Amino acid sequence: MEDWTLGLCQALVAQLALYPSQSNEKSFAIRCIGRLLTLVTNKQAVLDNLSSIFLATVDRRYDETACAQAFGSVASAHLELVLSKCGTLYI
């Protein structure tokens, strides 16, 4: 089950570049990735996908809310990982 979930996350991350920067679909995909990551136990995969979400939204201010919601969803299952990722992103 986890392999399938990780595959879906990776497919969604790969598609983020295909969406227009100000699309509701891109915001939805980002939030979906966050919800899916709550089911993943591989810590490195969670950190890598969080980085991908952040990098997909860092240049375009439009998806900030979706990024924050995704990080919040992931934090419900992986609080320490999210806190450490936030620490590395802003230092």
mmCIF file of C-alpha atoms in Angstrom:
data_model
loop_
_atom_site.group_PDB
_atom_site.id
_atom_site.type_symbol
_atom_site.label_atom_id
_atom_site.label_comp_id
_atom_site.label_asym_id
_atom_site.label_seq_id
_atom_site.Cartn_x
_atom_site.Cartn_y
_atom_site.Cartn_z
ATOM 1 C CA MET A 1 0.000 0.000 0.000
ATOM 2 C CA GLU A 2 2.807 2.409 0.857
ATOM 3 C CA ASP A 3 4.521 1.842 -2.492
ATOM 4 C CA TRP A 4 1.313 2.758 -4.303
ATOM 5 C CA THR A 5 0.847 5.857 -2.133
ATOM 6 C CA LEU A 6 4.428 6.979 -2.759
ATOM 7 C CA GLY A 7 3.988 6.395 -6.487
ATOM 8 C CA LEU A 8 0.863 8.536 -6.503
ATOM 9 C CA CYS A 9 2.659 11.295 -4.563
ATOM 10 C CA GLN A 10 5.557 11.234 -7.007
ATOM 11 C CA ALA A 11 3.181 11.349 -9.979
ATOM 12 C CA LEU A 12 1.359 14.347 -8.510
ATOM 13 C CA VAL A 13 4.648 16.125 -7.774
ATOM 14 C CA ALA A 14 5.790 15.497 -11.354
ATOM 15 C CA GLN A 15 2.569 17.042 -12.655
ATOM 16 C CA LEU A 16 2.872 20.255 -10.617
ATOM 17 C CA ALA A 17 5.009 21.845 -13.328
ATOM 18 C CA LEU A 18 2.274 21.192 -15.896
ATOM 19 C CA TYR A 19 -0.351 23.307 -14.145
ATOM 20 C CA PRO A 20 -0.640 27.049 -14.691
ATOM 21 C CA SER A 21 0.784 28.944 -11.724
ATOM 22 C CA GLN A 22 -2.579 30.312 -10.600
ATOM 23 C CA SER A 23 -4.793 27.280 -11.030
ATOM 24 C CA ASN A 24 -7.126 25.703 -8.543
ATOM 25 C CA GLU A 25 -6.057 22.301 -9.862
ATOM 26 C CA LYS A 26 -2.445 22.895 -8.816
ATOM 27 C CA SER A 27 -3.554 23.977 -5.342
ATOM 28 C CA PHE A 28 -5.728 20.872 -5.092
ATOM 29 C CA ALA A 29 -2.832 18.620 -6.159
ATOM 30 C CA ILE A 30 -0.588 20.184 -3.508
ATOM 31 C CA ARG A 31 -3.187 19.572 -0.814
ATOM 32 C CA CYS A 32 -3.657 15.977 -2.042
ATOM 33 C CA ILE A 33 0.071 15.358 -1.778
ATOM 34 C CA GLY A 34 -0.043 16.574 1.817
ATOM 35 C CA ARG A 35 -2.902 14.242 2.697
ATOM 36 C CA LEU A 36 -1.223 11.283 0.994
ATOM 37 C CA LEU A 37 2.031 11.873 2.867
ATOM 38 C CA THR A 38 0.212 11.229 6.139
ATOM 39 C CA LEU A 39 0.009 7.577 5.037
ATOM 40 C CA VAL A 40 3.728 7.247 4.267
ATOM 41 C CA THR A 41 6.169 5.945 6.880
ATOM 42 C CA ASN A 42 9.384 6.424 4.874
ATOM 43 C CA LYS A 43 10.865 9.554 6.470
ATOM 44 C CA GLN A 44 13.173 10.420 3.582
ATOM 45 C CA ALA A 45 10.307 10.192 1.085
ATOM 46 C CA VAL A 46 8.214 12.517 3.243
ATOM 47 C CA LEU A 47 11.062 15.050 3.457
ATOM 48 C CA ASP A 48 11.734 14.861 -0.286
ATOM 49 C CA ASN A 49 8.081 15.438 -1.153
ATOM 50 C CA LEU A 50 7.830 18.333 1.300
ATOM 51 C CA SER A 51 10.812 19.916 -0.443
ATOM 52 C CA SER A 52 9.149 19.417 -3.811
ATOM 53 C CA ILE A 53 5.933 21.053 -2.610
ATOM 54 C CA PHE A 54 7.847 23.998 -1.201
ATOM 55 C CA LEU A 55 9.958 24.461 -4.326
ATOM 56 C CA ALA A 56 6.862 24.317 -6.529
ATOM 57 C CA THR A 57 5.286 27.180 -4.604
ATOM 58 C CA VAL A 58 8.258 29.330 -3.590
ATOM 59 C CA ASP A 59 8.350 31.436 -6.787
ATOM 60 C CA ARG A 60 4.607 31.737 -7.150
ATOM 61 C CA ARG A 61 2.925 33.340 -4.183
ATOM 62 C CA TYR A 62 -0.463 32.056 -5.349
ATOM 63 C CA ASP A 63 -0.098 28.565 -3.860
ATOM 64 C CA GLU A 64 1.098 29.636 -0.393
ATOM 65 C CA THR A 65 -2.139 28.610 1.272
ATOM 66 C CA ALA A 66 -2.170 25.196 -0.389
ATOM 67 C CA CYS A 67 1.469 24.675 0.626
ATOM 68 C CA ALA A 68 0.691 25.632 4.234
ATOM 69 C CA GLN A 69 -2.325 23.308 4.272
ATOM 70 C CA ALA A 70 -0.229 20.445 2.874
ATOM 71 C CA PHE A 71 2.487 20.997 5.484
ATOM 72 C CA GLY A 72 -0.216 21.095 8.177
ATOM 73 C CA SER A 73 -1.726 17.833 6.975
ATOM 74 C CA VAL A 74 1.670 16.146 6.961
ATOM 75 C CA ALA A 75 2.364 17.526 10.451
ATOM 76 C CA SER A 76 -0.674 15.662 11.783
ATOM 77 C CA ALA A 77 1.270 12.428 11.206
ATOM 78 C CA HIS A 78 4.915 13.557 11.031
ATOM 79 C CA LEU A 79 5.254 16.619 13.257
ATOM 80 C CA GLU A 80 8.990 16.277 13.914
ATOM 81 C CA LEU A 81 9.774 15.872 10.222
ATOM 82 C CA VAL A 82 7.748 18.933 9.265
ATOM 83 C CA LEU A 83 9.351 21.043 11.987
ATOM 84 C CA SER A 84 12.839 19.992 10.936
ATOM 85 C CA LYS A 85 12.008 20.669 7.264
ATOM 86 C CA CYS A 86 10.668 24.128 8.117
ATOM 87 C CA GLY A 87 13.834 24.788 10.077
ATOM 88 C CA THR A 88 16.048 23.870 7.144
ATOM 89 C CA LEU A 89 13.973 25.838 4.638
ATOM 90 C CA TYR A 90 14.151 29.107 6.553
ATOM 91 C CA ILE A 91 17.703 29.040 7.875
#
